[in-house]
XYZ file of C-alpha atoms in Angstrom:
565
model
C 23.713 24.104 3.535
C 20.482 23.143 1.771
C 18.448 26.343 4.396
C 20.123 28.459 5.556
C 18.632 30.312 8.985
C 16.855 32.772 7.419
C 15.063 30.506 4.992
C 13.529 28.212 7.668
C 10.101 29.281 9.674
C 9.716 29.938 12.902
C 6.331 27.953 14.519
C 4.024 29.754 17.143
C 1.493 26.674 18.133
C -1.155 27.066 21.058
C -3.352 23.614 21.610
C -6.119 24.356 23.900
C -8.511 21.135 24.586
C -11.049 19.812 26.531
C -12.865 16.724 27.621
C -15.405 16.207 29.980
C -17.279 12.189 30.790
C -19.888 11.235 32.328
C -21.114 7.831 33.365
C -24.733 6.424 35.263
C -25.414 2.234 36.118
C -29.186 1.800 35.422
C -28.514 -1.456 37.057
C -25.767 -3.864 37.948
C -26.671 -5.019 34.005
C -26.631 -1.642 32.094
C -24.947 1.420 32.083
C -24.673 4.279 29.875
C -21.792 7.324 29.328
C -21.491 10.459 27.572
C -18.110 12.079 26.201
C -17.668 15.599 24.685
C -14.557 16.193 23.425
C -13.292 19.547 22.139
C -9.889 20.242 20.234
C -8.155 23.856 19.001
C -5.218 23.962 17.042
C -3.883 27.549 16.388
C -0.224 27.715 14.368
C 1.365 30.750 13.263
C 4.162 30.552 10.352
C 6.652 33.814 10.044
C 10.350 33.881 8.719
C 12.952 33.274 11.830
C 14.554 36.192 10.688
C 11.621 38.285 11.012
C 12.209 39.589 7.314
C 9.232 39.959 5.189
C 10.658 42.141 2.628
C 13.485 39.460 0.823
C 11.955 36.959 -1.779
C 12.782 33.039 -1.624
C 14.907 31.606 -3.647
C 15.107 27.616 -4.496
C 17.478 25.638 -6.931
C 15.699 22.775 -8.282
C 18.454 21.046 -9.164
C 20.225 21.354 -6.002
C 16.966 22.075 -3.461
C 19.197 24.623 -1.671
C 17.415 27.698 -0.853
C 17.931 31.131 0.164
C 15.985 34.423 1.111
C 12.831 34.428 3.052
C 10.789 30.908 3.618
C 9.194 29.759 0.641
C 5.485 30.851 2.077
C 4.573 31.937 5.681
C 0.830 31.834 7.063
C -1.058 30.525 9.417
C -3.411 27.429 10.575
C -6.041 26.648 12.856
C -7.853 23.246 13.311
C -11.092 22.601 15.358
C -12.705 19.628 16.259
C -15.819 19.090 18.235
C -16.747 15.641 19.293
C -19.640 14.041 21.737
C -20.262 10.491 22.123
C -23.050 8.081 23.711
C -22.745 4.661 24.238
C -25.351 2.143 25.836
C -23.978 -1.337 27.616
C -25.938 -4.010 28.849
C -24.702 -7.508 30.018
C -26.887 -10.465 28.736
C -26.705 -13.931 30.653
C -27.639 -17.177 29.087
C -28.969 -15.497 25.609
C -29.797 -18.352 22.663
C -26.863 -20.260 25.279
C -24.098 -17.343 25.297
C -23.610 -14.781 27.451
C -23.503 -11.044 25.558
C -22.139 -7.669 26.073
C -24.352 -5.659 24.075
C -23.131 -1.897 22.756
C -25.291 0.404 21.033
C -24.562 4.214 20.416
C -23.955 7.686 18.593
C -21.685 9.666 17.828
C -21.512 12.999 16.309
C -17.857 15.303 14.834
C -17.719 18.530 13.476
C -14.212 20.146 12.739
C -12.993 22.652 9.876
C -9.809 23.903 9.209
C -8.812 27.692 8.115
C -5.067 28.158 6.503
C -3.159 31.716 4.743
C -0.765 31.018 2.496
C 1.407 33.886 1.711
C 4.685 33.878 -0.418
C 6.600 36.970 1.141
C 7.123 39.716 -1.375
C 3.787 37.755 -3.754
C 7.081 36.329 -5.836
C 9.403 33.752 -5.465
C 11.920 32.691 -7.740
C 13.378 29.319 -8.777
C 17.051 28.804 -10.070
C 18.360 25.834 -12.435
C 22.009 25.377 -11.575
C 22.162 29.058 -9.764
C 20.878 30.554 -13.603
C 17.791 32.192 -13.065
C 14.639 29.781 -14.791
C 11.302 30.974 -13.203
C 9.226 32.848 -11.155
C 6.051 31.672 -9.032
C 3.667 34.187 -7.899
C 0.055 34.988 -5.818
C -1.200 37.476 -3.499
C -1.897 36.104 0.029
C -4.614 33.778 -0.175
C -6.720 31.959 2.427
C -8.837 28.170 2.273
C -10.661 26.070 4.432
C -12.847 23.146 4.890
C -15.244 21.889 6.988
C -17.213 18.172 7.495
C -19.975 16.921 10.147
C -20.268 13.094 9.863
C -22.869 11.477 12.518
C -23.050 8.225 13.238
C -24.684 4.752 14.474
C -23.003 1.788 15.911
C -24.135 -1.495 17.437
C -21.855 -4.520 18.870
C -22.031 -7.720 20.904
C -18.886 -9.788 22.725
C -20.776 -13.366 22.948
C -18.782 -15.828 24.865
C -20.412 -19.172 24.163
C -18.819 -22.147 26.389
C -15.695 -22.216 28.222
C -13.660 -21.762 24.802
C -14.832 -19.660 22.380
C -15.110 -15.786 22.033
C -17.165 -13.861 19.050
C -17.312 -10.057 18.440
C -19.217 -8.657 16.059
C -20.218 -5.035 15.119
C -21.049 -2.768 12.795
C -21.091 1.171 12.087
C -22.605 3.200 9.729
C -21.521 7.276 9.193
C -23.205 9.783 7.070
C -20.773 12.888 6.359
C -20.774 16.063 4.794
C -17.986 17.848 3.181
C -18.272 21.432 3.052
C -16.275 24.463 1.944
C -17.407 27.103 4.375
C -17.262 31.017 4.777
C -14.155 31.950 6.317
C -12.666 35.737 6.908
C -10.929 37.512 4.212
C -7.372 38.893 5.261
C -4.769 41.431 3.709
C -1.825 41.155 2.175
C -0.087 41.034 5.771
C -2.204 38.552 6.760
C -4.343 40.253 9.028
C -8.346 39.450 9.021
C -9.782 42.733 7.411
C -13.413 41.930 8.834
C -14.905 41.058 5.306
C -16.065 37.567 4.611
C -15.053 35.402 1.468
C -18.529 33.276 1.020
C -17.632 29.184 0.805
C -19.216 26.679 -1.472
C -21.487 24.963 0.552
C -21.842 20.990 0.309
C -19.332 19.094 -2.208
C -20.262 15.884 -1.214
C -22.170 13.098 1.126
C -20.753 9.712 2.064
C -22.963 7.032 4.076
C -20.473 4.278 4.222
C -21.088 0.886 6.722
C -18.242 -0.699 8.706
C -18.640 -3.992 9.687
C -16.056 -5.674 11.985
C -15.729 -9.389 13.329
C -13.239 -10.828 16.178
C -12.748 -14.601 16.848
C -10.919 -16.302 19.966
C -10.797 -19.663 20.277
C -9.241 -21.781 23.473
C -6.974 -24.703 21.597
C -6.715 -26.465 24.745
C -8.548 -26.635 27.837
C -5.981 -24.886 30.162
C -6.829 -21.790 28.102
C -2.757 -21.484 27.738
C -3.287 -21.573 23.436
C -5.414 -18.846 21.794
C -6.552 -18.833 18.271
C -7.283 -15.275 17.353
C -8.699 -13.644 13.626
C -10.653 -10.498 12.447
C -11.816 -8.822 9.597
C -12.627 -4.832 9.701
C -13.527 -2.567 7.210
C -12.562 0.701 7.822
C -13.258 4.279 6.145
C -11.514 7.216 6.255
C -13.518 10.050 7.405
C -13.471 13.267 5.599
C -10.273 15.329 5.316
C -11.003 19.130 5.135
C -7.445 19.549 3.324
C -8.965 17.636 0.743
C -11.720 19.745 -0.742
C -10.129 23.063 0.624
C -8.285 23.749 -3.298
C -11.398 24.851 -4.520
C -12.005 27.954 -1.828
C -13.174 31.086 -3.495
C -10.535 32.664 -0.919
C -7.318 30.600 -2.995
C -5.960 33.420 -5.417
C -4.389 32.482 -8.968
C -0.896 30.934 -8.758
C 0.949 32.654 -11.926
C 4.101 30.796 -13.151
C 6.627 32.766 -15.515
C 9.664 31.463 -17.210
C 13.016 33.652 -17.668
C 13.782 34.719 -21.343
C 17.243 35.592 -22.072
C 16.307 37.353 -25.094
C 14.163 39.893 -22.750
C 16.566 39.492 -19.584
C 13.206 38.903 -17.407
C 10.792 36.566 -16.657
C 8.790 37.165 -19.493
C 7.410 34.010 -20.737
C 4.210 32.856 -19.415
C 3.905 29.356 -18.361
C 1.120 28.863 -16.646
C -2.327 30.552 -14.478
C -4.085 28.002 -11.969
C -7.015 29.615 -10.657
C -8.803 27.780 -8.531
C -11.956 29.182 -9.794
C -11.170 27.863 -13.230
C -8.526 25.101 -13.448
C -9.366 23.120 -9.742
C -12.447 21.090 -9.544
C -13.801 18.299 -6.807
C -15.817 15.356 -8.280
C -19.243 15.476 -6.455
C -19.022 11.905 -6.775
C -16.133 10.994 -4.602
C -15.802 8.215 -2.921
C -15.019 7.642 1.055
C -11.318 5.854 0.912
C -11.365 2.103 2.752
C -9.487 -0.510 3.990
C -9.809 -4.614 4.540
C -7.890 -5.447 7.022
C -7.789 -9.084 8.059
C -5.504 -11.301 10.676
C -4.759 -14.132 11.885
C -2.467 -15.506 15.030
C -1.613 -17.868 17.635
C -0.510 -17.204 21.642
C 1.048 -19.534 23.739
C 2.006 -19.215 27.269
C 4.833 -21.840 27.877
C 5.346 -21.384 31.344
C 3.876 -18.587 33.906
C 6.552 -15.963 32.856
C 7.141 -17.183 29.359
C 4.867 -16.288 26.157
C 5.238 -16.352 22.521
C 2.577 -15.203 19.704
C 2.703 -15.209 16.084
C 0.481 -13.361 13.688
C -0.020 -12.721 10.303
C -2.034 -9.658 9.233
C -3.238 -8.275 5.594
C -4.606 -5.147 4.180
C -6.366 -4.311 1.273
C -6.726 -0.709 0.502
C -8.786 1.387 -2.785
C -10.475 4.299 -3.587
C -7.688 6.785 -2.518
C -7.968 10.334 -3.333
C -5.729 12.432 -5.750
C -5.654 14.603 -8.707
C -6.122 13.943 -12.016
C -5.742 16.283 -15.182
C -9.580 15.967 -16.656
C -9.127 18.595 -19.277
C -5.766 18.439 -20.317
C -4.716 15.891 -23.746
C -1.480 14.336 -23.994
C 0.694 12.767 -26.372
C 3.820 9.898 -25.569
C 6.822 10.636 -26.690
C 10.357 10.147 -24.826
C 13.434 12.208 -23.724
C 16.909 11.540 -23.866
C 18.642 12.097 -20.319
C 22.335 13.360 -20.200
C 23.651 10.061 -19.431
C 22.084 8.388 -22.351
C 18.795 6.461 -20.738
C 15.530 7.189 -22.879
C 12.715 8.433 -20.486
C 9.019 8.407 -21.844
C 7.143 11.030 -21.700
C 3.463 12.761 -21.946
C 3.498 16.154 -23.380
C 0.785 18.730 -22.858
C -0.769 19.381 -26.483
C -3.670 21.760 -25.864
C -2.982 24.855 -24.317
C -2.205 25.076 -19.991
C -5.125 26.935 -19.375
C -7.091 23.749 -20.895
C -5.977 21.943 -17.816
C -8.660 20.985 -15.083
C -7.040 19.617 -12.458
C -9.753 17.521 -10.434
C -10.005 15.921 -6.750
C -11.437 12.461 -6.879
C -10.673 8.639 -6.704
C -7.996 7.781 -9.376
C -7.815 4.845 -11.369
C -5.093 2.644 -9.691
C -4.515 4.549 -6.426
C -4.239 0.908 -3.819
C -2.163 -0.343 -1.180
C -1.279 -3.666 0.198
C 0.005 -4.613 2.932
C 2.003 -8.249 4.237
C 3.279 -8.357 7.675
C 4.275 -11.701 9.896
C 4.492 -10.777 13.365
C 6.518 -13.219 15.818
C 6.993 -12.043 19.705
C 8.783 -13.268 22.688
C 7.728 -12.102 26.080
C 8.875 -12.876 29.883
C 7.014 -11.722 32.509
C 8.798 -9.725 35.216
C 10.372 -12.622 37.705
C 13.558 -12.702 39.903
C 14.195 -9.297 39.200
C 14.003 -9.200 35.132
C 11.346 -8.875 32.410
C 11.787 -8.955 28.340
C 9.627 -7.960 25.499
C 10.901 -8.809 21.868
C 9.440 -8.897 18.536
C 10.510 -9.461 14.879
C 8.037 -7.917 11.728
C 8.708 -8.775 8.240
C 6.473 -6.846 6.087
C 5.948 -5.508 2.444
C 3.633 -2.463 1.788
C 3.280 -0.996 -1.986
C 0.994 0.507 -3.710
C 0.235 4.079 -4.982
C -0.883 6.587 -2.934
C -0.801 10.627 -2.775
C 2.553 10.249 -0.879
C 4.112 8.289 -3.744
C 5.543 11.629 -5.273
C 6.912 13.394 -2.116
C 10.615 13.057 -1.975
C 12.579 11.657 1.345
C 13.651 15.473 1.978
C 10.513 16.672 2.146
C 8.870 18.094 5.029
C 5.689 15.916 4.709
C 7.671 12.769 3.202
C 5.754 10.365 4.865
C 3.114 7.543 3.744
C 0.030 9.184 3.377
C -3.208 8.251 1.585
C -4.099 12.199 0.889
C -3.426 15.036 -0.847
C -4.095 17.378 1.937
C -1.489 20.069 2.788
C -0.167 21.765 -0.743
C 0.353 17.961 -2.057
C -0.106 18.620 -5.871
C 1.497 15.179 -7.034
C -0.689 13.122 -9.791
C -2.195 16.775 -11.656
C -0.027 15.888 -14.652
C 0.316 12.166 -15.901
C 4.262 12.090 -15.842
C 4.103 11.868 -12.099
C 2.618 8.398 -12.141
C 5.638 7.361 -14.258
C 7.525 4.375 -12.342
C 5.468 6.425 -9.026
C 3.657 2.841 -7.786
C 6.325 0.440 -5.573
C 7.340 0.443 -2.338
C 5.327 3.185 -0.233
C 7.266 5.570 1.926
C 6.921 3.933 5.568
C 7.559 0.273 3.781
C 10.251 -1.309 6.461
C 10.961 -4.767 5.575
C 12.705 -5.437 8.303
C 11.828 -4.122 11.810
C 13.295 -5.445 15.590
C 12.105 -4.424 19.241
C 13.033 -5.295 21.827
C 12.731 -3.517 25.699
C 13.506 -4.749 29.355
C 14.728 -3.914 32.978
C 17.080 -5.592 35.293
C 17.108 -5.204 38.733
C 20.885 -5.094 40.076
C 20.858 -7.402 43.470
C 22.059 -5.842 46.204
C 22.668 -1.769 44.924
C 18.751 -0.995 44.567
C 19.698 0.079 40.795
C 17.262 -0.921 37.620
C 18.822 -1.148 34.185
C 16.021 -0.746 31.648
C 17.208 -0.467 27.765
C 15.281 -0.465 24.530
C 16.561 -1.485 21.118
C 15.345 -0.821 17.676
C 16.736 -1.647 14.554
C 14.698 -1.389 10.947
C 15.214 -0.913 7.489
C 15.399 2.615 5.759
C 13.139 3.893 3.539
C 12.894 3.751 0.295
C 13.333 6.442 -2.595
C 14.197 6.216 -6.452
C 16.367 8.264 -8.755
C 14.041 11.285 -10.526
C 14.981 13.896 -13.080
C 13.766 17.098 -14.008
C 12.364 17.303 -17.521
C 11.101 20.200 -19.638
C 7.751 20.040 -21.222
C 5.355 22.364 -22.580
C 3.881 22.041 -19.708
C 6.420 23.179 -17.504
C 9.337 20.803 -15.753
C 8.045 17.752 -14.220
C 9.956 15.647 -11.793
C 9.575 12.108 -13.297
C 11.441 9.118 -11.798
C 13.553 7.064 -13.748
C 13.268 3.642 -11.704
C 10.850 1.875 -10.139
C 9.590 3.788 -6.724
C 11.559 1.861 -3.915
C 14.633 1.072 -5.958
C 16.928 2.650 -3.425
C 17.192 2.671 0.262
C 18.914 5.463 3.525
C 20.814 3.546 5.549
C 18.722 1.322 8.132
C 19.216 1.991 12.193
C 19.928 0.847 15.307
C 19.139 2.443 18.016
C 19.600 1.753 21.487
C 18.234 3.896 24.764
C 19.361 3.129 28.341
C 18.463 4.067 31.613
C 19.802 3.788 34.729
C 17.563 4.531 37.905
C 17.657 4.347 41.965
C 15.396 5.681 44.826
C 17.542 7.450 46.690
C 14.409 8.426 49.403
C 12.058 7.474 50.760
C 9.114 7.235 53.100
C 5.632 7.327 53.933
C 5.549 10.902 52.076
C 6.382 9.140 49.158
C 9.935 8.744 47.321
C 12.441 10.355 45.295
C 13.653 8.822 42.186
C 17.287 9.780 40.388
C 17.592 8.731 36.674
C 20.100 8.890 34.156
C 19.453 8.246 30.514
C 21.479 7.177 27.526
C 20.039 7.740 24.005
C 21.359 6.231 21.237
C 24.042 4.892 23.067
C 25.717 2.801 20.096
C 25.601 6.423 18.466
C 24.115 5.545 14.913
C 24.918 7.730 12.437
C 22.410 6.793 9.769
C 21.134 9.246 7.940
C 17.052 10.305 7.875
C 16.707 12.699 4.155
C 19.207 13.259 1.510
C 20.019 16.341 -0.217
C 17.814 15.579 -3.500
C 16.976 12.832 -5.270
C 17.693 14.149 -8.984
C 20.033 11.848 -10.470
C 21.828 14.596 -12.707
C 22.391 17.187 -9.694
C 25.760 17.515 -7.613
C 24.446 16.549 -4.802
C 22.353 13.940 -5.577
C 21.676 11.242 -2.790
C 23.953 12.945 -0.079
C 22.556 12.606 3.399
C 21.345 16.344 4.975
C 19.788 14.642 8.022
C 21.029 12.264 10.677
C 20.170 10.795 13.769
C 20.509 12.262 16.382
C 23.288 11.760 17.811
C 24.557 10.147 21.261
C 23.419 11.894 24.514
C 23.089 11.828 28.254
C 20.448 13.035 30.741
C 20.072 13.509 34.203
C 16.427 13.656 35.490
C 14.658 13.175 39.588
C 11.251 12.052 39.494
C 9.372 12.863 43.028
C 6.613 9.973 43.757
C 4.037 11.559 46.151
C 1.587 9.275 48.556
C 2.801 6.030 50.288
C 3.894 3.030 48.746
């Protein structure tokens, strides 16, 4: 068992939220709404046991763990949003007719986090032999941003075939590291304030977008569709949060079996000292651009195809500004030379900066085809085929399948350290995490003649995801997980999954009706596994599944329908 009970956390989450909209027609032409939006995330992290008092321990080689949780804490996210938007239909404009949009918007949210390691220490094992120790008194971050914004678009339909949409958006944000309560070593706020950092950085970045339909033929039953967007990624609090005056120094000490403790210093990362955000940062963006065909072949019969590409840059990471390295190469147990880049100033030299990497990208490939018919004589079917490639290298590139966060991500928000030393990037770009080459859909409902019962089902298959052999290497800079192939050299097993449900009104009347259903998930009951054990080629357990689908499983539900039919 890789966590055991009392090394797992148990979540307390409480997601309060509110929206209120307004709308007013200034005339059957023009109308105008307003949208405010508010969002509160609270999350509290303690050990399921409810023991505070037993440090963690984790075998690298092996990633099993025991003890208390790793780190405990908690998290709260808020997000304010309010929104304006102008529309006014246009008639017989330079010989189109226009729906004009034109409006504002304005976001402020920030984030608060504690991290505490219970006991301040936690200890990692090499092959159950003690190796090191990692520790920090409780600490506490956050971040905020306000980005306001303008935006303008027009729908012109000019003739009976053709369809342009064209826009444009322009956002001015502000990151900023913000004053946020101190706590004590439990946790608790102690009424003090730890002062932020103000301002890191501005972005003013423009979005333009474009949308074309075109009518092949003059029964309208052919469309030609494309668009272009550019798209920005607004700012991520978790991004410019490792630089809070509240983060204390993470110490890192190395067992000496000369002394019998851990007595060898390996490293200090104060955040004060050895974190930095470049001022200069750039907002992240994407190109995204498609183009497809849909063709109705009969009234209950349709078929599209579409091909769509993206073009991503400017992802954020970490990069190791003060540190100087020197290639060399290691010699792995089963004989394969590994190359290297060893630390040859001193650790505390090391500035580990936020900013836009050299080389972070992603592309994207995906062909599209789908099959739909329409509900008729008492059946409907929706199917669809993608075939896609995705690589590149991103922040996510360096999480491992078992991971909690192993998904594709394009930030290094949420204890993400990957790309501070150069031996992560080793063989890191490839296949990103969510890359599926191979994905199927398909969902429909039969209606049983004569019983009043309605068969829906839904069916998934798609490939699994990728992952690559690593190993764990000792430097002078500590042990760095380096892979050893090519990012996406290996694959989990793909699925197929297949959900049915069985339903029949078994009342009814003008008070309404009463619905019985009975579900099947995963009826084929797919065993495929989700995460493996570890990925480091020279450990016991390398590449044996720890997580699996879930498993076959029935449910009986009654849905009550209230109001006549």
């Amino acid at each position: 068992q890789l966590k055991p009970f009392e090394a797992t956390l148990r979540r307390h989450a409480h997601v309060p939220t509110m929206n209120v909209s307004l709308m007013h027609s200034l005339s059957p032409n023009t109308l105008w709404d307003i949208r405010i939006g508010h969002f509160a995330y609270s999350q509290e992290n303690d050990p399921s046991s409810g023991n505070f008092t037993t440090p963690n321990r984790f075998d690298e080689t092996t990633s099993v763990s025991s003890g208390a949780p790793q780190e405990i804490g908690s998290l709260r996210l808020v997000r304010t949003t309010g929104k304006a938007t102008l529309t006014h239909y246009q008639r017989g404009f330079l010989r189109a007719n226009h729906e004009w949009k034109f409006g504002t918007q304005f976001e402020k949210g920030d984030h608060r986090e504690t991290q505490i390691i219970p006991t301040g220490t936690r200890f990692v094992d090499r092959k159950g032999q003690p190796f090191r120790t990692v520790s920090r008194s409780p600490s506490v971050n956050g971040g905020q941003f306000v980005t306001a914004a303008l935006f303008a678009t027009d729908t012109m339909t000019i003739g009976e075939r053709l369809t342009v949409n064209a826009g444009v958006r322009f956002d001015h944000s502000r990151a900023i590291v913000q004053d946020i309560p101190a706590i004590d070593v439990e946790g608790r706020e102690t009424g003090g304030i730890v002062p932020g950092l103000g301002t890191m950085y501005t972005w003013n970045s423009l979005s333009p977008r474009l949308g074309v339909t075109f009518r092949l033929t003059g029964d309208g039953r052919t469309l030609l569709r494309s668009s272009y967007g550019r798209f920005h990624q607004g700012v991520l609090t978790g991004e410019i949060s490792p630089i809070h005056p509240g983060i204390t120094p993470t110490t890192t000490m190395q067992f000496d079996p000369e002394t019998g403790g851990y007595t060898r210093l390996v490293s200090v990362v104060d955040p004060k000292i050895n974190v930095l955000v470049d001022p200069y940062t750039r907002s992240p963006l994407t190109d995204e651009y498609s183009i497809g065909v849909d063709r109705e072949l009969t009234r209950y019969l349709a078929v599209s195809a579409a091909y769509v590409y993206k073009s991503g840059r400017d992802y954020i990471g970490w990069t190791d500004v003060g540190g100087q390295y020197r290639e060399e190469t290691r010699t792995m147990p089963d004989g394969r030379v590994v190359p290297v880049h060893v630390l040859t100033n001193f650790t505390s030299d090391r500035r580990f900066m936020v900013t836009n990497p050299d080389g972070y990208s992603m592309k994207y490939n995906g062909l599209v085809v789908a099959v739909e018919k329409r509900s008729s004589n008492g059946w409907q079917l929706f199917g669809s085929y993608t075939f896609s490639r995705v690589e590149g290298l991103q922040a996510s590139n360096g999480l491992s399948i078992a991971s909690a966060s192993g998904g594709q991500s394009s930030t290094i928000a949420g204890n993400v350290i990957y790309g501070r030393d150069p031996n992560d990037l080793t063989n890191a770009r490839g296949r990103l995490p969510n890359d599926r080459p191979h994905m199927f859909k398909a969902m429909g409902s039969f209606e049983v003649p004569h019983t009043g019962l309605t068969i829906a089902g839904n069916m998934q298959y798609f490939t699994g995801k990728p992952w690559a052999a690593t190993a764990q290497v000792d430097l002078p800079q500590g042990t760095q997980r380096i892979f050893l192939e090519p990012r996406g050299s290996r694959r989990v097993a793909s699925q197929a999954l297949l959900d049915l449900r069985v339903s029949r009104t078994v009342l009814s009347g003008g008070w309404g009706s009463v619905e019985l259903l009975v579900d099947v998930l995963n009826t084929l009951n797919s065993t495929a596994e989700e995460s493996l054990a570890t990925d480091n080629l020279y450990a016991p357990n390398f590449g044996q599944p720890t997580v699996f689908t879930d498993p076959r499983r029935a449910m009986i539900g009654v849905r009550l329908i209230l109001g006549a039919e």
